[in-house]
Structure formats: structure tokens, C-alpha cells
Short mmCIF file of C-alpha atoms in Angstrom, two decimals:
data_model
loop_
_atom_site.label_atom_id
_atom_site.label_comp_id
_atom_site.label_asym_id
_atom_site.label_seq_id
_atom_site.Cartn_x
_atom_site.Cartn_y
_atom_site.Cartn_z
CA MET H 5 -123.33 47.78 -95.12
CA MET H 6 -124.42 49.49 -98.02
CA ARG H 7 -128.28 50.65 -97.44
CA SER H 8 -129.42 50.36 -100.71
CA GLU H 9 -132.47 52.59 -100.90
CA LEU H 10 -129.07 55.23 -100.48
CA LEU H 11 -126.62 53.71 -102.84
CA THR H 12 -124.05 57.13 -102.68
CA ILE H 13 -122.16 57.52 -104.98
CA THR H 14 -119.73 57.23 -107.38
CA LEU H 15 -117.37 61.14 -108.37
CA PHE H 16 -117.12 61.73 -112.39
CA ASN H 17 -113.91 62.58 -113.59
CA GLY H 18 -113.23 64.85 -116.58
CA LYS H 19 -116.49 66.05 -119.40
CA HIS H 20 -119.44 63.85 -119.71
CA THR H 21 -122.97 63.84 -120.87
CA GLU H 22 -126.41 63.55 -119.99
CA GLY H 23 -125.82 60.10 -121.41
CA ARG H 24 -122.77 58.80 -119.94
CA ILE H 25 -124.12 59.84 -116.26
CA VAL H 26 -127.58 57.82 -117.36
CA GLU H 27 -126.37 55.18 -118.49
CA PHE H 28 -123.98 55.15 -115.45
CA THR H 29 -127.18 55.34 -112.87
CA GLN H 30 -128.49 52.58 -115.24
CA HIS H 31 -125.82 50.26 -114.59
CA ALA H 32 -125.66 50.50 -110.65
CA ALA H 33 -129.36 49.95 -110.17
CA ARG H 34 -128.40 46.90 -112.47
CA GLU H 35 -125.66 45.62 -110.19
CA TRP H 36 -127.08 46.91 -106.81
CA ASN H 37 -130.28 45.64 -107.75
CA LEU H 38 -131.83 48.97 -107.02
CA GLU H 39 -134.22 49.17 -109.83
CA HIS H 40 -136.81 50.40 -108.17
CA LYS H 41 -134.96 52.14 -105.07
CA ILE H 42 -133.72 56.20 -104.61
CA VAL H 43 -130.25 56.07 -106.36
CA ARG H 44 -127.88 58.59 -105.41
CA PHE H 45 -124.86 59.77 -107.56
CA GLY H 46 -122.77 62.66 -107.36
CA SER H 47 -121.58 64.83 -110.89
CA ASP H 48 -119.43 67.63 -110.54
CA ASN H 49 -121.64 69.43 -112.93
CA ALA H 50 -125.63 71.04 -112.38
CA VAL H 51 -125.98 71.10 -116.19
CA ASN H 52 -125.66 67.71 -117.12
CA MET H 53 -127.54 66.62 -113.77
CA LYS H 54 -130.23 68.37 -114.44
CA LYS H 55 -130.83 66.57 -117.47
CA ALA H 56 -130.16 63.05 -116.56
CA PHE H 57 -132.45 63.58 -114.28
CA ASP H 58 -135.43 65.25 -116.45
CA THR H 59 -133.79 61.90 -118.86
CA VAL H 60 -134.96 59.52 -116.61
CA LEU H 61 -138.31 60.66 -115.35
CA GLU H 62 -138.72 60.89 -119.64
CA ILE H 63 -137.89 57.55 -119.06
CA GLU H 64 -139.59 55.86 -115.87
CA HIS H 65 -143.35 57.93 -115.84
CA GLU H 66 -143.59 55.56 -118.65
CA LEU H 67 -144.21 52.49 -116.71
CA LEU H 68 -143.37 52.45 -112.83
CA GLU H 69 -144.04 49.23 -110.85
CA ILE H 70 -143.30 50.39 -107.55
CA ASP H 71 -142.14 48.32 -104.67
CA ILE H 72 -144.41 49.45 -101.32
CA ASP H 73 -145.38 47.05 -98.07
CA GLU H 74 -149.38 46.93 -98.76
CA GLY H 75 -148.09 45.62 -102.16
CA GLU H 76 -147.48 46.87 -105.15
CA ASP H 77 -149.81 49.13 -106.59
CA GLU H 78 -151.04 49.31 -110.42
CA LEU H 79 -150.66 53.19 -111.37
CA GLU H 80 -152.32 55.24 -114.41
CA PRO H 81 -150.15 57.22 -116.89
CA ILE H 82 -148.17 60.57 -114.85
CA ASP H 83 -149.30 62.65 -115.82
CA GLU H 84 -146.28 65.32 -117.53
CA MET H 85 -147.98 68.47 -115.51
CA ILE H 86 -148.14 66.72 -112.24
CA LEU H 87 -143.78 65.05 -113.05
CA SER H 88 -142.38 68.56 -113.74
CA ASP H 89 -143.91 69.95 -110.87
CA ALA H 90 -142.73 66.19 -109.17
CA ARG H 91 -138.78 66.96 -110.32
CA ILE H 92 -137.87 69.57 -107.75
CA SER H 93 -140.32 68.46 -104.50
CA ILE H 94 -139.47 64.48 -104.56
CA PHE H 95 -136.17 66.54 -103.28
CA GLU H 96 -136.83 67.90 -100.47
CA TYR H 97 -137.80 64.65 -99.53
CA LEU H 98 -134.42 62.90 -100.32
CA SER H 99 -132.74 63.55 -96.75
CA ASP H 100 -134.63 61.05 -95.12
CA THR H 101 -133.22 57.69 -94.92
CA ASN H 102 -135.29 55.91 -93.38
CA LEU H 103 -137.81 53.13 -96.62
CA ASN H 104 -140.67 52.98 -95.14
CA SER H 105 -140.96 56.27 -93.10
CA LEU H 106 -139.94 58.15 -97.02
CA THR H 107 -142.20 56.29 -98.10
CA SER H 108 -144.91 57.22 -96.52
CA LYS H 109 -144.21 60.83 -97.00
CA LEU H 110 -143.89 60.25 -101.09
CA ARG H 111 -147.35 59.15 -100.56
CA ALA H 112 -149.22 61.50 -98.43
CA ALA H 113 -147.78 64.30 -100.59
CA GLY H 114 -149.19 62.36 -103.92
CA LEU H 115 -144.82 61.52 -105.63
CA LEU H 116 -145.58 58.16 -104.72
CA PRO H 117 -145.66 57.03 -108.87
CA LEU H 118 -142.74 58.95 -108.99
CA TRP H 119 -140.71 56.20 -106.38
CA GLY H 120 -138.89 54.78 -108.72
CA ARG H 121 -135.03 55.17 -110.22
CA CYS H 122 -135.29 58.85 -108.44
CA VAL H 123 -131.99 60.93 -109.47
CA CYS H 124 -130.25 63.18 -106.78
CA LEU H 125 -126.38 64.43 -105.93
CA ILE H 126 -124.26 64.83 -103.65
CA GLN H 127 -120.68 64.97 -104.00
CA LEU H 128 -119.07 62.05 -102.10
CA SER H 129 -116.93 58.76 -103.53
CA VAL H 130 -117.58 55.60 -104.08
CA HIS H 131 -114.87 53.54 -102.56
CA ASP H 132 -114.30 51.84 -99.47
CA PHE H 133 -112.53 54.11 -96.85
CA ILE H 134 -113.17 56.63 -98.47
CA GLN H 135 -116.93 56.18 -97.23
CA LYS H 136 -116.00 54.19 -93.93
CA GLN H 137 -114.24 58.30 -93.39
CA LEU H 138 -117.68 59.14 -93.95
CA ARG H 139 -119.65 56.71 -91.84
CA SER H 140 -117.35 57.93 -88.53
CA HIS H 141 -117.64 61.62 -89.26
CA GLY H 142 -119.95 63.53 -86.78
CA SER H 143 -121.64 65.95 -89.17
CA VAL H 144 -122.32 63.55 -92.41
CA ASN H 145 -125.66 63.94 -91.84
CA LYS H 146 -125.72 67.78 -91.72
CA PHE H 147 -123.33 67.36 -94.60
CA ILE H 148 -125.62 65.22 -96.16
CA ILE H 149 -128.74 66.71 -96.61
CA LYS H 150 -127.32 70.64 -96.34
CA ALA H 151 -125.92 68.85 -99.78
CA THR H 152 -129.14 67.50 -101.58
CA GLN H 153 -130.76 71.35 -100.81
CA PHE H 154 -127.55 71.64 -103.52
CA VAL H 155 -130.30 69.74 -105.82
CA ASN H 156 -133.30 72.33 -105.37
CA CYS H 157 -130.43 75.13 -105.97
CA SER H 158 -129.68 74.10 -109.59
CA ARG H 159 -131.47 76.16 -111.20
CA LYS H 160 -130.27 78.96 -109.41
CA SER H 161 -125.94 77.42 -110.20
CA ILE H 162 -127.03 76.61 -113.75
CA GLN H 163 -128.07 80.71 -114.00
CA CYS H 164 -124.87 81.20 -112.33
CA GLY H 165 -123.31 80.16 -115.53
CA GLU H 166 -125.34 82.83 -117.44
CA ILE H 167 -123.76 85.53 -115.58
CA PHE H 168 -120.04 84.02 -116.05
CA LEU H 169 -120.70 84.01 -119.76
CA LYS H 170 -122.18 87.55 -119.55
CA TYR H 171 -119.78 89.18 -117.34
CA LYS H 172 -117.02 87.31 -119.13
CA PHE H 173 -115.48 86.02 -116.00
CA THR H 174 -112.06 83.73 -115.89
CA LEU H 175 -112.14 80.59 -118.94
CA GLY H 176 -111.21 78.37 -116.42
CA ALA H 177 -113.68 79.22 -113.23
CA MET H 178 -115.79 79.14 -116.57
CA ASN H 179 -114.41 75.56 -117.19
CA GLN H 180 -113.82 74.14 -113.23
CA THR H 181 -117.27 73.42 -112.08
CA ARG H 182 -116.59 71.38 -109.00
CA TRP H 183 -119.01 73.29 -105.86
CA ASP H 184 -115.76 73.83 -104.33
CA SER H 185 -114.18 76.03 -106.92
CA MET H 186 -116.80 77.65 -107.86
CA TYR H 187 -118.00 78.37 -103.90
CA LYS H 188 -114.25 79.89 -104.00
CA MET H 189 -115.30 82.12 -106.76
CA LEU H 190 -118.13 83.36 -106.00
CA LYS H 191 -116.88 84.02 -102.77
CA SER H 192 -114.55 86.24 -103.69
CA ILE H 193 -116.74 87.87 -106.18
CA LEU H 194 -119.73 88.66 -103.29
CA ASP H 195 -116.27 89.44 -101.13
CA ALA H 196 -114.82 92.23 -102.91
CA GLU H 197 -118.69 93.49 -104.36
CA THR H 198 -118.94 94.22 -100.14
CA LYS H 199 -115.84 95.84 -100.12
CA GLY H 200 -116.62 98.24 -102.95
CA CYS H 201 -114.32 96.85 -105.20
CA LEU H 202 -116.01 94.67 -107.79
CA LYS H 203 -115.64 97.74 -110.00
CA PHE H 204 -111.61 96.60 -110.57
CA LEU H 205 -112.20 93.44 -110.87
CA PRO H 206 -110.71 92.92 -114.70
CA SER H 207 -113.68 90.93 -115.38
CA LEU H 208 -116.11 93.65 -114.07
CA LYS H 209 -114.57 96.37 -115.40
CA TYR H 210 -117.42 97.83 -118.04
CA LEU H 211 -119.82 95.78 -116.17
CA ILE H 212 -121.53 95.16 -112.39
CA PRO H 213 -123.31 92.49 -111.81
CA LYS H 214 -127.67 93.98 -110.85
CA ASN H 215 -128.83 93.11 -107.73
CA TYR H 216 -131.15 90.65 -108.95
CA GLU H 217 -128.40 88.66 -110.11
CA LEU H 218 -125.66 89.16 -106.51
CA ALA H 219 -128.85 87.80 -104.87
CA ILE H 220 -128.44 84.25 -107.07
CA LEU H 221 -124.92 84.29 -106.96
CA ARG H 222 -124.86 84.70 -102.77
CA GLU H 223 -127.50 82.00 -102.82
CA VAL H 224 -125.78 79.75 -104.41
CA VAL H 225 -122.21 80.94 -101.92
CA ASP H 226 -124.73 80.11 -99.25
CA VAL H 227 -125.40 76.98 -100.23
CA LEU H 228 -121.82 75.73 -101.38
CA GLU H 229 -120.12 77.09 -97.93
CA PRO H 230 -121.05 73.30 -95.78
CA ILE H 231 -119.19 71.65 -98.93
CA HIS H 232 -116.14 73.91 -98.86
CA LEU H 233 -115.76 73.49 -94.82
CA PHE H 234 -116.24 69.71 -95.06
CA THR H 235 -114.21 69.40 -98.53
CA LEU H 236 -111.19 71.11 -96.77
CA GLU H 237 -111.98 69.24 -93.18
CA PHE H 238 -112.22 65.97 -95.64
CA GLU H 239 -108.85 66.69 -96.87
CA SER H 240 -107.12 67.94 -93.94
CA SER H 241 -108.35 64.02 -92.68
CA LEU H 242 -106.56 62.54 -95.68
CA GLY H 243 -103.63 64.50 -95.73
CA THR H 244 -103.61 65.11 -98.70
CA SER H 245 -104.52 69.21 -101.17
CA GLY H 246 -106.28 66.57 -103.09
CA ILE H 247 -109.13 63.35 -102.75
CA GLU H 248 -107.91 60.54 -105.09
CA ILE H 249 -110.00 57.08 -105.51
CA PRO H 250 -107.21 53.95 -106.59
CA GLY H 251 -109.18 52.05 -108.94
CA LEU H 252 -111.75 54.11 -109.74
CA GLU H 253 -111.83 54.48 -113.13
CA ALA H 254 -112.80 57.85 -114.54
CA LEU H 255 -115.61 57.82 -116.74
#
């Protein structure tokens, strides 16, 4: 049975905007009666994820009703500065799967007013069979905690995109923003840099990323590595080189 405060997730296919992500998230919240719960959803595009998260917060912060053990609190309007600071801070608590513990942590951190539909990302799937596989997977909790850290890394991922454009990396790699594809691309760049042959890559014939740019790429690779390993293991368990979800309509 799916835990209501941990509604996991749909896999978005193809191009999508922050508006469509917000629309789907709100629809899912209504369907599962989760208007006042944390809703986790998956997107393969960090830029759209961040836009959607910001949009949801803008919608939600005007009027939030919060269900907690002691009853409902009346909330004063949330200051924009607090809201901005909490956009990243709140994600530190999303790996806690115990609702009471999470509520206590949010209250202690002064983030309780944001206990509405807070958008998080983990690229998993909503299909029942895949969820069953994930629940039986020994390291899935560690994977979820590690994947949640990618939210904190979304700004670095956006910076990666800017670096891609600056150094004219291949269009194919730019289009393939799924995490595993991004990991493979970044890993190949950093491996070439380690071997001292970065300057021989076609896209870097005239320019080589600066040290601080390479540091950004390394940070994203570190966060993406467990997702890459999980993808390999999961695909192997299904006997396929890719994950297909029967009956899931692409957005």
C-alpha cells in the first residue's frame, strides 16, 4: 500500500514545461487526497523541476492549511525572504519517511509553514510492478536519500547546461538530459581531463573548461553516480537495456 505522504512519482517522457508538471502534480494530489502532504514527482529535467518547485511555492504560500498532531495552526503570510531560503533548506528533510518525525523537524527548523505541496524529485516510476521491485530492493532507501540530494544539486545541474553551451558540447548530449545520460557524458569529460587528453575532444578543440567549471561537473557526477549504478542494476533485473512502463501515458 502506498504511503500517502510519500506518493512516488511519475516518469515524465518527452518535452514538458513547468506548467504541465505543476498541473500533473496538483491532479495527483487531488486523486490521492494529498493536498496537504508532500508530493514527490520525477522529472528528467532539472531546470523544469526547479521552475515547477518555485511555481508551486508561489501558489501555495499565499494560503496554507497544515494538519499536525496538535491540530490546525493559523499561519501568517510567509515572508518572501524566508520562502527563498527555504526552497533549498526544506529538501534536507525530505528523506525522512516518518511523517511525525518529519513534521517535528520542519517545526524545529522554522519551516513548518511550508508543509504544503512541496515538490521533490526522484526519477523512479509509478508502475505497480516497478514499485514492487523497488520496495524489495535492499538499497532503495539509500538510493532515495542519495537521489534526494540531487535537488540540492539542481542549481549545479543548471550550471552544467550553461557550460555545455559555452563549450559547444554535442547537441545530442544537450538533448539527453536524463540523469543517467548526463552522468555518462560528464564522466567521459572528466575521465578525459584526468588523462590529460581533454584538449583533444572535438568540442573542446579551442577551449578547455576552467578549474571551477570542472569542479561543478565533478560535483554533479558525484551525486549522479549512485543513480547511474541503480539504473544499471535495475535494468539488469528487468533483463532490458531500458525501462518501459506499460499503460503509462506520456505527458
